[in-house]
Tab-separated table of C-alpha atoms and ligand atoms in Angstrom:
chain	number	residue	atom	x	y	z
A	1107	MET	CA	115.233	139.096	-0.193
A	1108	LEU	CA	118.768	138.546	0.883
A	1109	GLU	CA	119.930	135.099	1.844
A	1110	LYS	CA	120.102	134.896	5.622
A	1111	ASN	CA	123.782	134.009	5.799
A	1112	ILE	CA	124.753	136.915	3.553
A	1113	ALA	CA	122.607	139.357	5.503
A	1114	ALA	CA	124.201	138.075	8.716
A	1115	LEU	CA	127.694	138.676	7.321
A	1116	ILE	CA	126.806	142.228	6.318
A	1117	ASN	CA	125.186	142.821	9.699
A	1118	ASP	CA	128.391	141.619	11.302
A	1119	GLN	CA	130.328	144.017	9.088
A	1120	VAL	CA	128.100	146.911	10.217
A	1121	ASN	CA	129.318	146.225	13.721
A	1122	LYS	CA	132.929	145.964	12.575
A	1123	GLU	CA	132.733	149.306	10.767
A	1124	PHE	CA	131.482	150.901	13.979
A	1125	TYR	CA	134.419	149.260	15.742
A	1126	SER	CA	136.748	150.805	13.130
A	1127	ALA	CA	135.287	154.221	13.953
A	1128	TYR	CA	135.861	153.550	17.658
A	1129	LEU	CA	139.415	152.352	17.011
A	1130	TYR	CA	140.302	155.440	14.988
A	1131	LEU	CA	138.809	157.741	17.596
A	1132	ASP	CA	141.047	155.975	20.082
A	1133	PHE	CA	144.024	156.778	17.812
A	1134	ALA	CA	142.785	160.404	17.771
A	1135	ASN	CA	142.693	160.393	21.588
A	1136	TYR	CA	146.307	159.265	21.669
A	1137	TYR	CA	147.514	161.880	19.197
A	1138	ALA	CA	145.557	164.675	20.909
A	1139	GLU	CA	147.233	163.710	24.156
A	1140	GLU	CA	150.609	163.798	22.407
A	1141	GLY	CA	149.935	167.318	21.118
A	1142	LEU	CA	149.651	166.167	17.500
A	1143	ASP	CA	146.332	167.777	16.626
A	1144	GLY	CA	146.711	167.207	12.889
A	1145	PHE	CA	147.002	163.455	13.341
A	1146	ALA	CA	144.096	163.564	15.795
A	1147	HIS	CA	142.015	165.477	13.272
A	1148	TRP	CA	142.899	163.054	10.472
A	1149	TYR	CA	141.675	160.107	12.544
A	1150	GLU	CA	138.537	161.919	13.667
A	1151	ILE	CA	137.601	162.261	10.023
A	1152	GLN	CA	138.558	158.658	9.392
A	1153	ALA	CA	136.193	157.660	12.196
A	1154	LYS	CA	133.352	159.575	10.530
A	1155	GLU	CA	134.009	157.715	7.293
A	1156	GLU	CA	133.874	154.395	9.105
A	1157	GLN	CA	130.537	155.355	10.575
A	1158	ASP	CA	129.359	156.195	7.045
A	1159	HIS	CA	130.437	152.709	5.937
A	1160	ALA	CA	128.391	151.171	8.739
A	1161	LEU	CA	125.343	153.254	7.844
A	1162	LYS	CA	125.640	152.424	4.152
A	1163	MET	CA	125.525	148.716	4.987
A	1164	ARG	CA	122.723	149.243	7.480
A	1165	LYS	CA	120.666	150.913	4.766
A	1166	TYR	CA	121.349	148.095	2.304
A	1167	LEU	CA	120.086	145.566	4.826
A	1168	GLN	CA	117.007	147.648	5.581
A	1169	ASP	CA	116.275	148.198	1.895
A	1170	ASN	CA	116.311	144.443	1.518
A	1171	GLY	CA	113.894	143.737	4.342
A	1172	TYR	CA	116.423	142.741	6.965
A	1173	ARG	CA	116.227	143.925	10.560
A	1174	VAL	CA	119.642	145.215	11.601
A	1175	ILE	CA	120.974	144.044	14.954
A	1176	PHE	CA	123.571	146.141	16.756
A	1177	GLU	CA	126.096	144.273	18.889
A	1178	ALA	CA	128.383	145.624	21.608
A	1179	ILE	CA	131.428	147.425	20.253
A	1180	ALA	CA	134.730	146.040	21.516
A	1181	LYS	CA	137.060	148.216	23.553
A	1182	PRO	CA	140.120	149.493	21.673
A	1183	ASP	CA	142.858	148.251	23.980
A	1184	LYS	CA	146.116	149.084	22.237
A	1185	VAL	CA	148.887	150.822	24.148
A	1186	PHE	CA	151.026	152.819	21.747
A	1187	LYS	CA	154.803	152.790	22.016
A	1188	ASN	CA	155.454	155.722	19.701
A	1189	HIS	CA	153.873	157.976	17.078
A	1190	LEU	CA	154.338	155.404	14.319
A	1191	ASP	CA	152.557	152.649	16.223
A	1192	PRO	CA	148.911	153.681	15.595
A	1193	LEU	CA	149.678	154.217	11.898
A	1194	GLU	CA	151.043	150.695	11.553
A	1195	ASN	CA	148.074	149.355	13.490
A	1196	GLY	CA	145.792	151.274	11.139
A	1197	LEU	CA	147.374	149.732	8.063
A	1198	GLU	CA	147.104	146.259	9.547
A	1199	HIS	CA	143.471	146.947	10.471
A	1200	GLU	CA	142.563	148.105	6.951
A	1201	ARG	CA	144.150	144.970	5.457
A	1202	TYR	CA	141.984	142.941	7.837
A	1203	VAL	CA	138.865	144.882	6.776
A	1204	THR	CA	139.720	144.226	3.123
A	1205	SER	CA	139.852	140.503	3.903
A	1206	LEU	CA	136.421	140.714	5.568
A	1207	ILE	CA	134.860	142.512	2.593
A	1208	SER	CA	136.479	140.012	0.224
A	1209	ASN	CA	135.001	137.167	2.218
A	1210	ILE	CA	131.462	138.583	2.002
A	1211	TYR	CA	132.002	139.151	-1.699
A	1212	HIS	CA	133.110	135.552	-2.093
A	1213	VAL	CA	130.024	134.222	-0.335
A	1214	ALA	CA	127.785	136.478	-2.456
A	1215	PHE	CA	129.552	135.244	-5.583
A	1216	GLU	CA	129.041	131.605	-4.620
A	1217	ALA	CA	125.342	132.320	-4.026
A	1218	LYS	CA	125.075	134.170	-7.360
A	1219	ASP	CA	123.847	137.168	-5.356
A	1220	PHE	CA	124.702	139.754	-8.009
A	1221	LYS	CA	122.833	142.497	-6.190
A	1222	THR	CA	125.092	142.192	-3.144
A	1223	MET	CA	128.203	141.889	-5.302
A	1224	GLN	CA	127.269	145.136	-6.987
A	1225	PHE	CA	126.642	146.753	-3.619
A	1226	LEU	CA	130.017	145.564	-2.351
A	1227	ASP	CA	131.884	146.887	-5.386
A	1228	TRP	CA	131.897	150.318	-3.748
A	1229	PHE	CA	133.587	148.851	-0.662
A	1230	VAL	CA	136.113	146.883	-2.716
A	1231	LYS	CA	137.187	150.157	-4.349
A	1232	GLU	CA	137.073	152.019	-1.050
A	1233	GLN	CA	139.434	149.484	0.550
A	1234	VAL	CA	142.067	150.159	-2.120
A	1235	GLU	CA	141.906	153.812	-1.074
A	1236	GLU	CA	141.908	153.007	2.657
A	1237	GLU	CA	144.959	150.762	2.408
A	1238	LYS	CA	146.795	153.309	0.292
A	1239	ASN	CA	146.058	156.151	2.736
A	1240	ALA	CA	147.169	154.050	5.693
A	1241	ASP	CA	150.316	152.918	3.881
A	1242	ASP	CA	151.162	156.511	2.874
A	1243	LEU	CA	150.906	157.650	6.492
A	1244	VAL	CA	153.284	154.900	7.630
A	1245	LYS	CA	155.782	155.696	4.877
A	1246	ARG	CA	155.702	159.434	5.484
A	1247	MET	CA	156.018	159.066	9.229
A	1248	LYS	CA	159.075	156.856	8.669
A	1249	LEU	CA	160.570	159.455	6.316
A	1250	PHE	CA	159.834	162.629	8.247
A	1251	GLY	CA	158.579	161.719	11.716
A	1252	SER	CA	161.928	161.226	13.459
A	1253	ASP	CA	162.803	164.895	12.941
A	1254	SER	CA	160.778	167.348	15.035
A	1255	ARG	CA	160.455	169.858	12.208
A	1256	GLY	CA	159.340	167.095	9.822
A	1257	LEU	CA	156.818	165.847	12.352
A	1258	TYR	CA	155.478	169.364	12.803
A	1259	MET	CA	155.056	169.831	9.036
A	1260	LEU	CA	153.322	166.488	8.686
A	1261	ASP	CA	150.996	167.312	11.564
A	1262	GLN	CA	150.157	170.681	9.982
A	1263	GLU	CA	149.402	168.993	6.678
A	1264	LEU	CA	147.086	166.401	8.233
A	1265	LYS	CA	145.068	169.227	9.762
A	1266	GLY	CA	143.895	169.976	6.237
A	1267	ARG	CA	141.921	166.775	5.762
A	1268	VAL	CA	138.313	167.642	4.923
A	1269	TYR	CA	135.360	165.403	5.664
A	1270	THR	CA	133.090	164.793	2.723
A	1271	ALA	CA	129.724	163.271	3.418
A	1272	PRO	CA	128.994	160.327	1.154
A	1273	ALA	CA	126.847	161.108	-1.856
A	1274	SER	CA	123.455	159.475	-2.296
A	1275	GLU	CA	123.177	155.693	-2.121
A	1276	GLU	CA	123.249	155.483	-5.895
A	1277	ASP	CA	127.020	155.872	-6.112
B	1209	LIG	MG1	135.511	150.954	6.618
């Protein structure tokens, strides 16, 4: 069995991962409205990945005899000033998520809950990737986004992102 406080933190994170999906779909709404379908597509896939994160945690809780509780998902309420704005918000959000995962890891470590630490290792690695992707988007938008041809090329490139369903729970 999981310790109650650790299970509660993971349950809370399930909700936050669903919020991330909601947030990124909101970014996709903005870009679709702006005619940047590649950016919209990129964030639609990002949203699917966030949902996968939530489901991975949900399964871990269930596998450990914990009943998962879904909370209301907050409304994404950002108003974007320009095309760079969501990207910078995304980077900031991923840094926040990293801090949340680190906190759960810390609590698991203190409790000598090696099982949960091992489970969270996947997310620790994933956050490195998430922050890098978000940072790359910001950098590339700053480099190329102010020129309409550059923005077009970047948008075309982002259309190529392919969703990969997560492999079995063993990895
Ligand atoms: Mg996530």
